[in-house]
Amino acid sequence: MNLLLLEEADFTAADRVILRDRRLTHMQEVHGVAVGDSVRVGRIGGLMGRAEVVRLETREAELQVVLDQAPPAKLPLTLVLALPRPKMLRRVFQTVATMGVAKVILVNSYRVEKSFWQTPFLQPEAIRENLVLGLEQARDTVLPEIIIEKRFKPFVEDRLPAITDGTLGLVGHPGNYPPCPRALQEPVTLAIGPEGGWIPYEVDLLAKAGLRPVQLGERILRVETAVTALLARLF
Amino acid sequence: MNLLLLEEADFTAADRVILRDRRLTHMQEVHGVAVGDSVRVGRIGGLMGRAEVVRLETREAELQVVLDQAPPAKLPLTLVLALPRPKMLRRVFQTVATMGVAKVILVNSYRVEKSFWQTPFLQPEAIRENLVLGLEQARDTVLPEIIIEKRFKPFVEDRLPAITDGTLGLVGHPGNYPPCPRALQEPVTLAIGPEGGWIPYEVDLLAKAGLRPVQLGERILRVETAVTALLARLF
C-alpha cells in the first residue's frame, strides 16, 4: 500500500478522518506508525496529500488530513477485454487500476468458459476492492470505470463503433499483423482476447467496428502480462 | 500450456517419448486428446515441433515426435533483480521465462527482507518448475539462466561492470530521471529494485557500475508489472 485511500464515510470533518478497518491494521502492522507520524493519503475520486496521525488506539486511528495534489493522469484508453478466468480477473482489475486505464469493458468471447461469469470477483464490491488495491499500489485515487457486456455480438455491432469513433482502434492478436504501435499520444480503444485468443469471426466483427489487429511478437502471453505489455508499449 | 515441453528422460528413441506426469494429466483433462491427435511440443533447450499420440493409457502416453522449428529468439537482456517476496518471485520466474529474458541475476538490497532468502521457491527444482511453466506459456524451449548473488556490494563492484560492459546499462527507478528508452536493438543490462525501491546508496553504486536511472512515470508498479512494462518498452 503506497497510498492510504480515504472513503467519504471516513471523514468526520473536512480535514479529519477516523479509520477502523484493514487500513488501520496495515498502518500499525506494516508501517508501524505512531502518533505524530505522517502517511500518504488520497480521497477516493479526489486529491492526494498527507495525513498526520493525531490519535492511535487498538481499534481506531484519527488522522488530520491535508489534500493538495492531483492524482496522476489516466491513460486515454478504453480496454475491451474478454472475461479472464477468475484468479486472473482479480489480478487484472488490480493491474488496470495500477496502470491507469480509464475504462474497461468486459465482454464474452467464444473461448470464455461460461462458468467464468459466475465468479464472485464480478460482484460490484469485489470489483471495487481489487481496483482500490491497484490504486493504492500506483498512488492514484480515481477508480477506472468497469462495464460488463455479456453478449459479444450486440455490443460489438451496436455500441463499440461509437466507442471507437475518434480513437485508434486496435485488437491485440497473434499472427501475421503489423506490430503494436508505440508511444501514442492519441486516445486508443484496445481489445484483448481470452486465453487461446479471439476466433476469426470475432476478429472480423471487431475489425468492422474499427479495430485493426496488431501483434506483440511470437511469444504467447498470459492475459495479465499481455495487458501490461500492450499498455507499456502503446503509451 | 501452449507447448508441451519434453525432457531428455522422456525420450525412448530419437523420435519417441513416453509421458507419465502432470503433462499426461494436462493433455487428457484440459486438451482431451485421443490417439491420433497431434500436439505442439518442444525439447527443453532444443527445437519445437509436433507430436502425434500413438498410444494413450490411464497412466502413460506414447508420442511420435517431429522437431523442426527453432524456438523464438531471447531478448538481449541481463536482468538484475532485487529478490522479490516469495509469492511474487514465483510469478516473476514465470514472467521472465515467458517474456524471453536470457539471464536473471537475483541480488540482495537494503529493502529485501532477510526471510525472503529462505523461500523454497529459490530451490533449483522450484526455480526450474516455474521457468518451465513460463516457457510452456510462451512457446519457448530455452531456460533463462538464473544466478543468485546474495551480497549486493561485492557483486555490483566486482562483477557487474564486466556484465554491463558493451551493453546499455539501466536502473528502473522512480524520480526525476529520463524516461525509459524504447525499441532498442542493442543488448541491455537492466536493474529493477525491490518494493519500496533501491536506496540512494544502491543507485549510486549501480551508477558506478555503468547503470543509469530511468523512470516509467509517476505510478508505482508491483515488481512483476514493472518487469513486464520495462521489457515491453525496451524491446
Short mmCIF file of C-alpha atoms in Angstrom, two decimals:
data_model
loop_
_atom_site.label_atom_id
_atom_site.label_comp_id
_atom_site.label_asym_id
_atom_site.label_seq_id
_atom_site.Cartn_x
_atom_site.Cartn_y
_atom_site.Cartn_z
CA MET A 1 0.00 0.00 0.00
CA ASN A 2 1.79 3.12 -1.25
CA LEU A 3 -1.22 5.37 -0.65
CA LEU A 4 -3.89 5.16 2.04
CA LEU A 5 -7.21 5.69 0.25
CA LEU A 6 -9.89 7.51 2.22
CA GLU A 7 -13.61 6.94 1.66
CA GLU A 8 -16.30 9.59 2.11
CA ALA A 9 -17.55 7.73 5.19
CA ASP A 10 -14.15 8.06 6.89
CA PHE A 11 -14.44 11.86 7.12
CA THR A 12 -15.70 13.33 10.39
CA ALA A 13 -14.79 16.86 9.28
CA ALA A 14 -13.35 18.38 6.10
CA ASP A 15 -9.80 17.59 7.31
CA ARG A 16 -10.35 14.74 9.78
CA VAL A 17 -10.82 11.01 9.26
CA ILE A 18 -11.26 8.02 11.55
CA LEU A 19 -10.01 4.63 10.35
CA ARG A 20 -11.01 1.25 11.80
CA ASP A 21 -10.59 -1.45 9.15
CA ARG A 22 -7.72 -3.20 7.26
CA ARG A 23 -6.17 0.21 6.65
CA LEU A 24 -5.70 0.68 10.40
CA THR A 25 -4.20 -2.81 10.71
CA HIS A 26 -1.91 -2.14 7.75
CA MET A 27 -0.70 1.20 9.19
CA GLN A 28 0.04 -0.48 12.51
CA GLU A 29 1.50 -3.80 11.40
CA VAL A 30 3.26 -2.96 8.15
CA HIS A 31 4.22 0.67 8.61
CA GLY A 32 4.38 0.64 12.43
CA VAL A 33 3.08 4.22 12.61
CA ALA A 34 2.86 6.15 15.88
CA VAL A 35 1.07 9.34 16.91
CA GLY A 36 2.71 12.28 15.12
CA ASP A 37 3.74 10.20 12.10
CA SER A 38 2.65 11.31 8.66
CA VAL A 39 1.32 8.99 5.92
CA ARG A 40 0.45 9.50 2.25
CA VAL A 41 -3.30 9.61 1.71
CA GLY A 42 -5.77 10.23 -1.09
CA ARG A 43 -9.52 10.76 -1.17
CA ILE A 44 -11.30 8.29 -3.47
CA GLY A 45 -12.02 10.20 -6.67
CA GLY A 46 -10.28 13.30 -5.34
CA LEU A 47 -6.96 14.83 -4.31
CA MET A 48 -3.93 13.24 -2.66
CA GLY A 49 -1.78 14.59 0.16
CA ARG A 50 -0.59 13.71 3.64
CA ALA A 51 -2.23 12.88 6.95
CA GLU A 52 -0.81 13.11 10.45
CA VAL A 53 -1.83 10.51 13.00
CA VAL A 54 -3.31 12.52 15.88
CA ARG A 55 -4.81 9.65 17.88
CA LEU A 56 -3.99 5.94 17.73
CA GLU A 57 -5.85 3.25 19.65
CA THR A 58 -6.08 -0.51 19.17
CA ARG A 59 -9.34 -0.26 17.26
CA GLU A 60 -9.27 3.17 15.65
CA ALA A 61 -6.99 5.93 14.48
CA GLU A 62 -7.75 9.59 13.88
CA LEU A 63 -5.87 11.50 11.18
CA GLN A 64 -5.54 15.18 10.33
CA VAL A 65 -5.60 15.42 6.54
CA VAL A 66 -4.12 17.88 4.02
CA LEU A 67 -5.12 17.15 0.41
CA ASP A 68 -3.37 19.36 -2.14
CA GLN A 69 -2.09 17.19 -5.00
CA ALA A 70 -3.85 15.99 -8.17
CA PRO A 71 -3.80 12.24 -8.87
CA PRO A 72 -1.78 11.11 -11.92
CA ALA A 73 -3.45 11.38 -15.32
CA LYS A 74 -5.29 8.35 -16.66
CA LEU A 75 -4.23 6.70 -19.92
CA PRO A 76 -6.56 7.78 -22.77
CA LEU A 77 -7.64 4.18 -23.18
CA THR A 78 -10.77 2.08 -23.32
CA LEU A 79 -9.82 -1.56 -22.84
CA VAL A 80 -12.22 -4.16 -24.25
CA LEU A 81 -11.26 -7.40 -22.51
CA ALA A 82 -12.59 -10.91 -22.96
CA LEU A 83 -13.50 -12.06 -19.44
CA PRO A 84 -10.42 -13.80 -17.97
CA ARG A 85 -10.61 -16.78 -15.61
CA PRO A 86 -11.48 -15.69 -12.04
CA LYS A 87 -7.98 -15.77 -10.48
CA MET A 88 -6.62 -13.80 -13.42
CA LEU A 89 -9.60 -11.40 -13.38
CA ARG A 90 -8.78 -10.38 -9.83
CA ARG A 91 -5.18 -9.53 -10.75
CA VAL A 92 -6.27 -7.83 -13.98
CA PHE A 93 -8.56 -5.48 -12.01
CA GLN A 94 -5.58 -4.55 -9.83
CA THR A 95 -3.28 -4.16 -12.84
CA VAL A 96 -5.60 -1.93 -14.90
CA ALA A 97 -6.15 0.31 -11.87
CA THR A 98 -2.39 0.46 -11.21
CA MET A 99 -1.55 1.20 -14.85
CA GLY A 100 -4.15 3.99 -15.10
CA VAL A 101 -6.67 2.56 -17.56
CA ALA A 102 -9.69 4.90 -17.71
CA LYS A 103 -12.36 2.38 -18.72
CA VAL A 104 -12.61 -1.41 -19.03
CA ILE A 105 -15.39 -3.22 -20.86
CA LEU A 106 -15.56 -6.94 -20.05
CA VAL A 107 -17.04 -8.95 -22.92
CA ASN A 108 -17.86 -12.52 -23.70
CA SER A 109 -15.96 -14.47 -26.36
CA TYR A 110 -16.22 -17.94 -27.85
CA ARG A 111 -13.25 -19.10 -25.75
CA VAL A 112 -14.51 -17.64 -22.45
CA GLU A 113 -15.82 -20.53 -20.32
CA LYS A 114 -19.44 -19.91 -19.31
CA SER A 115 -18.61 -20.65 -15.65
CA PHE A 116 -16.28 -17.62 -15.51
CA TRP A 117 -19.35 -15.35 -15.50
CA GLN A 118 -20.42 -16.87 -12.14
CA THR A 119 -17.31 -15.71 -10.26
CA PRO A 120 -17.82 -13.68 -7.07
CA PHE A 121 -14.98 -11.42 -8.34
CA LEU A 122 -17.58 -9.84 -10.68
CA GLN A 123 -19.70 -8.64 -7.74
CA PRO A 124 -19.53 -4.83 -7.51
CA GLU A 125 -17.92 -4.88 -4.03
CA ALA A 126 -15.24 -7.36 -5.18
CA ILE A 127 -14.51 -5.32 -8.31
CA ARG A 128 -14.15 -2.17 -6.23
CA GLU A 129 -11.97 -3.90 -3.63
CA ASN A 130 -9.47 -5.03 -6.27
CA LEU A 131 -9.49 -1.70 -8.09
CA VAL A 132 -8.75 0.02 -4.77
CA LEU A 133 -5.78 -2.33 -4.18
CA GLY A 134 -4.46 -1.34 -7.62
CA LEU A 135 -4.92 2.39 -6.92
CA GLU A 136 -3.18 2.07 -3.53
CA GLN A 137 -0.25 0.39 -5.29
CA ALA A 138 0.06 3.07 -8.01
CA ARG A 139 -0.78 6.12 -5.84
CA ASP A 140 -3.95 7.11 -7.68
CA THR A 141 -7.42 7.94 -6.37
CA VAL A 142 -9.69 7.62 -9.42
CA LEU A 143 -11.45 4.28 -9.93
CA PRO A 144 -11.49 3.05 -13.53
CA GLU A 145 -14.97 2.61 -14.97
CA ILE A 146 -15.85 -1.09 -15.34
CA ILE A 147 -18.63 -2.11 -17.73
CA ILE A 148 -19.91 -5.65 -18.23
CA GLU A 149 -21.18 -6.57 -21.71
CA LYS A 150 -22.06 -10.20 -21.60
CA ARG A 151 -23.24 -10.51 -25.22
CA PHE A 152 -20.39 -10.06 -27.69
CA LYS A 153 -22.22 -9.53 -30.99
CA PRO A 154 -24.75 -6.85 -29.99
CA PHE A 155 -22.04 -5.00 -28.07
CA VAL A 156 -19.51 -5.05 -30.92
CA GLU A 157 -22.06 -4.30 -33.65
CA ASP A 158 -24.27 -1.76 -31.90
CA ARG A 159 -22.19 0.02 -29.27
CA LEU A 160 -18.47 -0.47 -29.98
CA PRO A 161 -18.37 1.68 -33.18
CA ALA A 162 -19.43 4.77 -31.19
CA ILE A 163 -16.79 4.00 -28.52
CA THR A 164 -14.07 3.53 -31.15
CA ASP A 165 -15.04 6.66 -33.06
CA GLY A 166 -12.29 9.31 -32.78
CA THR A 167 -9.83 6.82 -31.24
CA LEU A 168 -7.21 4.48 -32.68
CA GLY A 169 -8.89 1.07 -32.59
CA LEU A 170 -6.62 -1.95 -32.04
CA VAL A 171 -7.02 -5.67 -31.36
CA GLY A 172 -4.10 -7.49 -29.74
CA HIS A 173 -3.92 -10.72 -31.74
CA PRO A 174 -1.04 -13.09 -32.51
CA GLY A 175 -0.35 -13.68 -36.18
CA ASN A 176 0.95 -12.01 -39.29
CA TYR A 177 -0.22 -8.48 -38.37
CA PRO A 178 1.60 -5.15 -38.00
CA PRO A 179 3.47 -4.75 -34.71
CA CYS A 180 1.70 -2.89 -31.92
CA PRO A 181 2.45 0.85 -32.32
CA ARG A 182 4.48 2.72 -29.71
CA ALA A 183 4.40 5.97 -27.74
CA LEU A 184 0.97 7.16 -28.86
CA GLN A 185 -0.50 10.47 -27.73
CA GLU A 186 -3.98 9.88 -29.14
CA PRO A 187 -6.87 8.04 -27.47
CA VAL A 188 -6.97 4.29 -28.08
CA THR A 189 -9.61 1.57 -27.97
CA LEU A 190 -7.80 -1.74 -27.43
CA ALA A 191 -9.37 -5.21 -27.43
CA ILE A 192 -7.53 -8.13 -25.78
CA GLY A 193 -8.81 -11.67 -26.25
CA PRO A 194 -9.14 -14.64 -23.91
CA GLU A 195 -6.61 -17.44 -23.35
CA GLY A 196 -6.43 -19.10 -26.75
CA GLY A 197 -7.28 -15.82 -28.46
CA TRP A 198 -10.27 -14.43 -30.36
CA ILE A 199 -11.74 -16.68 -33.05
CA PRO A 200 -11.56 -15.35 -36.66
CA TYR A 201 -15.28 -14.43 -36.62
CA GLU A 202 -14.66 -12.21 -33.59
CA VAL A 203 -11.60 -10.54 -35.14
CA ASP A 204 -13.71 -9.82 -38.26
CA LEU A 205 -16.52 -8.32 -36.21
CA LEU A 206 -14.05 -6.20 -34.21
CA ALA A 207 -12.46 -5.04 -37.49
CA LYS A 208 -15.89 -3.93 -38.77
CA ALA A 209 -16.26 -1.90 -35.56
CA GLY A 210 -12.97 -0.11 -36.39
CA LEU A 211 -10.35 -2.19 -34.52
CA ARG A 212 -7.40 -3.45 -36.55
CA PRO A 213 -5.26 -6.39 -35.40
CA VAL A 214 -1.72 -5.77 -34.11
CA GLN A 215 0.75 -8.27 -32.65
CA LEU A 216 3.39 -8.28 -29.91
CA GLY A 217 5.70 -10.98 -31.28
CA GLU A 218 5.55 -14.75 -31.39
CA ARG A 219 5.54 -15.37 -27.65
CA ILE A 220 2.10 -16.11 -26.18
CA LEU A 221 1.49 -14.03 -23.06
CA ARG A 222 -0.91 -14.63 -20.19
CA VAL A 223 -3.75 -12.09 -20.21
CA GLU A 224 -2.36 -10.09 -17.30
CA THR A 225 1.09 -9.93 -18.90
CA ALA A 226 -0.41 -9.02 -22.29
CA VAL A 227 -2.40 -6.15 -20.75
CA THR A 228 0.70 -4.71 -19.08
CA ALA A 229 2.94 -5.23 -22.12
CA LEU A 230 0.47 -3.66 -24.57
CA LEU A 231 -0.12 -0.62 -22.33
CA ALA A 232 3.61 -0.09 -21.74
CA ARG A 233 4.20 -0.26 -25.49
CA LEU A 234 1.26 1.96 -26.54
CA PHE A 235 1.82 4.89 -24.14
CA MET B 1 0.15 -24.84 -21.54
CA ASN B 2 0.66 -23.76 -25.16
CA LEU B 3 3.63 -26.07 -25.67
CA LEU B 4 4.32 -29.49 -24.18
CA LEU B 5 7.97 -29.43 -23.07
CA LEU B 6 9.85 -32.71 -23.37
CA GLU B 7 12.76 -33.61 -21.10
CA GLU B 8 15.72 -35.76 -22.13
CA ALA B 9 14.44 -38.54 -19.86
CA ASP B 10 11.13 -38.71 -21.76
CA PHE B 11 12.82 -39.94 -24.95
CA THR B 12 12.84 -43.68 -25.61
CA ALA B 13 14.14 -43.15 -29.16
CA ALA B 14 15.18 -40.11 -31.21
CA ASP B 15 11.53 -39.52 -32.22
CA ARG B 16 9.60 -41.24 -29.40
CA VAL B 17 8.65 -40.10 -25.92
CA ILE B 18 6.64 -41.58 -23.06
CA LEU B 19 4.85 -39.20 -20.68
CA ARG B 20 3.51 -40.07 -17.24
CA ASP B 21 3.33 -36.93 -15.08
CA ARG B 22 1.29 -33.67 -14.94
CA ARG B 23 1.81 -33.31 -18.68
CA LEU B 24 -0.15 -36.51 -19.30
CA THR B 25 -2.91 -35.32 -16.96
CA HIS B 26 -2.98 -31.93 -18.68
CA MET B 27 -3.21 -33.48 -22.16
CA GLN B 28 -6.07 -35.68 -21.03
CA GLU B 29 -8.05 -33.31 -18.83
CA VAL B 30 -7.51 -29.91 -20.44
CA HIS B 31 -6.93 -30.79 -24.08
CA GLY B 32 -8.90 -34.06 -24.09
CA VAL B 33 -6.51 -35.64 -26.60
CA ALA B 34 -7.11 -39.04 -28.17
CA VAL B 35 -4.88 -41.45 -30.10
CA GLY B 36 -4.06 -39.91 -33.48
CA ASP B 37 -4.29 -36.32 -32.18
CA SER B 38 -1.34 -34.02 -32.66
CA VAL B 39 0.04 -31.62 -30.03
CA ARG B 40 2.68 -28.88 -30.07
CA VAL B 41 5.88 -29.99 -28.37
CA GLY B 42 9.39 -28.73 -27.76
CA ARG B 43 12.54 -30.34 -26.43
CA ILE B 44 13.99 -28.47 -23.42
CA GLY B 45 16.87 -26.41 -24.79
CA GLY B 46 16.18 -27.60 -28.35
CA LEU B 47 13.76 -27.48 -31.26
CA MET B 48 9.98 -27.29 -31.30
CA GLY B 49 7.54 -29.19 -33.49
CA ARG B 50 4.58 -31.54 -33.25
CA ALA B 51 3.91 -34.93 -31.73
CA GLU B 52 1.24 -37.47 -32.56
CA VAL B 53 -0.28 -39.50 -29.76
CA VAL B 54 0.31 -43.13 -30.79
CA ARG B 55 -0.70 -44.83 -27.53
CA LEU B 56 -2.78 -43.46 -24.67
CA GLU B 57 -3.39 -45.28 -21.40
CA THR B 58 -4.55 -44.07 -18.00
CA ARG B 59 -1.01 -43.82 -16.68
CA GLU B 60 1.12 -43.18 -19.72
CA ALA B 61 1.08 -41.88 -23.26
CA GLU B 62 3.47 -42.53 -26.11
CA LEU B 63 4.10 -39.83 -28.70
CA GLN B 64 5.79 -39.82 -32.11
CA VAL B 65 7.76 -36.59 -32.32
CA VAL B 66 8.85 -34.33 -35.23
CA LEU B 67 11.05 -31.41 -34.13
CA ASP B 68 11.84 -28.96 -36.93
CA GLN B 69 11.32 -25.40 -35.68
CA ALA B 70 13.69 -23.09 -33.82
CA PRO B 71 12.42 -21.56 -30.55
CA PRO B 72 11.85 -17.77 -30.53
CA ALA B 73 14.90 -15.54 -30.02
CA LYS B 74 15.70 -14.41 -26.49
CA LEU B 75 15.75 -10.72 -25.58
CA PRO B 76 19.37 -9.46 -25.44
CA LEU B 77 18.90 -8.70 -21.77
CA THR B 78 20.52 -9.39 -18.43
CA LEU B 79 18.02 -8.55 -15.68
CA VAL B 80 19.47 -7.69 -12.26
CA LEU B 81 16.54 -8.05 -9.87
CA ALA B 82 16.32 -7.37 -6.15
CA LEU B 83 14.87 -10.57 -4.68
CA PRO B 84 11.05 -10.17 -4.61
CA ARG B 85 8.82 -11.62 -1.88
CA PRO B 86 8.22 -15.36 -2.38
CA LYS B 87 4.75 -15.26 -3.97
CA MET B 88 5.92 -12.56 -6.38
CA LEU B 89 9.20 -14.42 -7.06
CA ARG B 90 7.29 -17.43 -8.33
CA ARG B 91 5.31 -15.33 -10.80
CA VAL B 92 8.42 -13.36 -11.79
CA PHE B 93 10.22 -16.59 -12.74
CA GLN B 94 7.26 -17.48 -14.96
CA THR B 95 7.09 -13.98 -16.43
CA VAL B 96 10.79 -13.67 -17.30
CA ALA B 97 10.70 -17.09 -18.98
CA THR B 98 7.55 -16.12 -20.91
CA MET B 99 8.95 -12.75 -21.99
CA GLY B 100 12.23 -14.28 -23.20
CA VAL B 101 14.78 -12.83 -20.76
CA ALA B 102 18.16 -14.52 -21.36
CA LYS B 103 19.65 -14.15 -17.88
CA VAL B 104 18.42 -13.08 -14.45
CA ILE B 105 20.68 -12.20 -11.53
CA LEU B 106 18.86 -12.11 -8.17
CA VAL B 107 20.55 -9.73 -5.74
CA ASN B 108 20.07 -8.54 -2.21
CA SER B 109 19.07 -4.95 -1.45
CA TYR B 110 18.53 -2.93 1.71
CA ARG B 111 14.75 -3.26 1.33
CA VAL B 112 14.75 -7.03 0.68
CA GLU B 113 13.54 -8.76 3.85
CA LYS B 114 16.10 -11.31 5.06
CA SER B 115 13.42 -14.00 5.35
CA PHE B 116 12.81 -13.87 1.57
CA TRP B 117 16.12 -15.70 1.05
CA GLN B 118 14.69 -18.72 2.93
CA THR B 119 11.87 -19.34 0.44
CA PRO B 120 11.59 -22.84 -1.07
CA PHE B 121 10.94 -21.07 -4.42
CA LEU B 122 14.73 -20.48 -4.58
CA GLN B 123 15.44 -24.23 -4.59
CA PRO B 124 16.80 -25.27 -8.01
CA GLU B 125 13.86 -27.65 -8.72
CA ALA B 126 11.33 -24.94 -7.82
CA ILE B 127 13.10 -22.36 -9.99
CA ARG B 128 13.15 -24.79 -12.90
CA GLU B 129 9.49 -25.73 -12.42
CA ASN B 130 8.35 -22.11 -12.64
CA LEU B 131 10.64 -21.32 -15.58
CA VAL B 132 9.19 -24.33 -17.41
CA LEU B 133 5.64 -23.05 -16.77
CA GLY B 134 6.67 -19.72 -18.31
CA LEU B 135 8.25 -21.40 -21.35
CA GLU B 136 5.16 -23.57 -21.86
CA GLN B 137 3.03 -20.41 -21.82
CA ALA B 138 5.22 -18.53 -24.34
CA ARG B 139 6.09 -21.50 -26.59
CA ASP B 140 9.83 -21.45 -25.96
CA THR B 141 12.23 -24.25 -25.00
CA VAL B 142 15.31 -22.45 -23.67
CA LEU B 143 15.52 -21.93 -19.90
CA PRO B 144 16.76 -18.49 -18.83
CA GLU B 145 19.97 -18.60 -16.80
CA ILE B 146 19.27 -17.75 -13.13
CA ILE B 147 22.14 -16.57 -10.94
CA ILE B 148 21.90 -15.82 -7.21
CA GLU B 149 24.17 -13.09 -5.82
CA LYS B 150 23.28 -12.69 -2.19
CA ARG B 151 25.79 -9.93 -1.40
CA PHE B 152 24.96 -6.67 -3.18
CA LYS B 153 28.19 -4.66 -2.80
CA PRO B 154 30.79 -7.22 -3.95
CA PHE B 155 28.54 -8.23 -6.85
CA VAL B 156 27.93 -4.66 -8.03
CA GLU B 157 31.52 -3.51 -7.51
CA ASP B 158 33.45 -6.57 -8.66
CA ARG B 159 31.31 -8.44 -11.20
CA LEU B 160 28.58 -6.13 -12.55
CA PRO B 161 30.94 -3.79 -14.51
CA ALA B 162 32.09 -6.71 -16.69
CA ILE B 163 28.45 -7.78 -17.26
CA THR B 164 27.42 -4.23 -18.18
CA ASP B 165 30.40 -3.69 -20.49
CA GLY B 166 29.24 -3.42 -24.11
CA THR B 167 25.56 -3.16 -23.11
CA LEU B 168 23.25 -0.24 -22.33
CA GLY B 169 23.08 -0.21 -18.52
CA LEU B 170 19.80 0.97 -16.96
CA VAL B 171 18.22 1.08 -13.49
CA GLY B 172 14.43 1.30 -13.28
CA HIS B 173 13.89 3.89 -10.56
CA PRO B 174 11.05 6.33 -9.87
CA GLY B 175 12.03 10.00 -9.72
CA ASN B 176 13.23 12.86 -11.84
CA TYR B 177 15.16 10.73 -14.35
CA PRO B 178 14.97 10.39 -18.14
CA PRO B 179 12.12 8.18 -19.37
CA CYS B 180 12.92 4.54 -20.13
CA PRO B 181 14.10 4.33 -23.78
CA ARG B 182 12.06 2.45 -26.38
CA ALA B 183 12.52 -0.09 -29.16
CA LEU B 184 16.21 -0.82 -28.58
CA GLN B 185 18.18 -3.22 -30.76
CA GLU B 186 21.31 -3.28 -28.60
CA PRO B 187 21.97 -5.52 -25.56
CA VAL B 188 20.78 -4.14 -22.23
CA THR B 189 21.62 -4.70 -18.58
CA LEU B 190 18.59 -3.63 -16.54
CA ALA B 191 18.35 -3.46 -12.74
CA ILE B 192 14.93 -3.45 -11.04
CA GLY B 193 14.65 -2.73 -7.32
CA PRO B 194 12.55 -4.23 -4.53
CA GLU B 195 9.17 -3.00 -3.27
CA GLY B 196 9.96 0.46 -1.93
CA GLY B 197 12.80 0.84 -4.43
CA TRP B 198 16.59 0.92 -4.23
CA ILE B 199 18.09 3.21 -1.58
CA PRO B 200 20.23 6.13 -2.87
CA TYR B 201 23.48 4.33 -1.89
CA GLU B 202 22.47 1.40 -4.10
CA VAL B 203 21.54 3.64 -7.05
CA ASP B 204 24.96 5.34 -6.70
CA LEU B 205 26.78 2.01 -6.65
CA LEU B 206 24.80 0.77 -9.69
CA ALA B 207 25.64 4.04 -11.49
CA LYS B 208 29.35 3.47 -10.83
CA ALA B 209 28.95 0.03 -12.40
CA GLY B 210 27.55 1.70 -15.56
CA LEU B 211 23.77 1.64 -14.96
CA ARG B 212 21.94 4.95 -15.32
CA PRO B 213 18.50 5.53 -13.75
CA VAL B 214 15.42 5.74 -15.98
CA GLN B 215 11.76 6.06 -14.95
CA LEU B 216 8.41 4.77 -16.18
CA GLY B 217 6.16 7.57 -14.94
CA GLU B 218 4.76 8.52 -11.57
CA ARG B 219 2.71 5.35 -10.97
CA ILE B 220 4.36 2.81 -8.67
CA LEU B 221 4.20 -0.67 -10.18
CA ARG B 222 4.43 -4.06 -8.48
CA VAL B 223 7.68 -5.83 -9.33
CA GLU B 224 6.05 -8.27 -11.73
CA THR B 225 4.22 -5.46 -13.53
CA ALA B 226 7.38 -3.33 -13.65
CA VAL B 227 9.37 -6.19 -15.19
CA THR B 228 6.78 -6.71 -17.93
CA ALA B 229 6.29 -2.98 -18.57
CA LEU B 230 10.03 -2.24 -18.79
CA LEU B 231 10.69 -5.16 -21.16
CA ALA B 232 7.74 -4.24 -23.39
CA ARG B 233 9.02 -0.68 -23.57
CA LEU B 234 12.70 -1.51 -24.13
CA PHE B 235 12.34 -4.10 -26.93
#
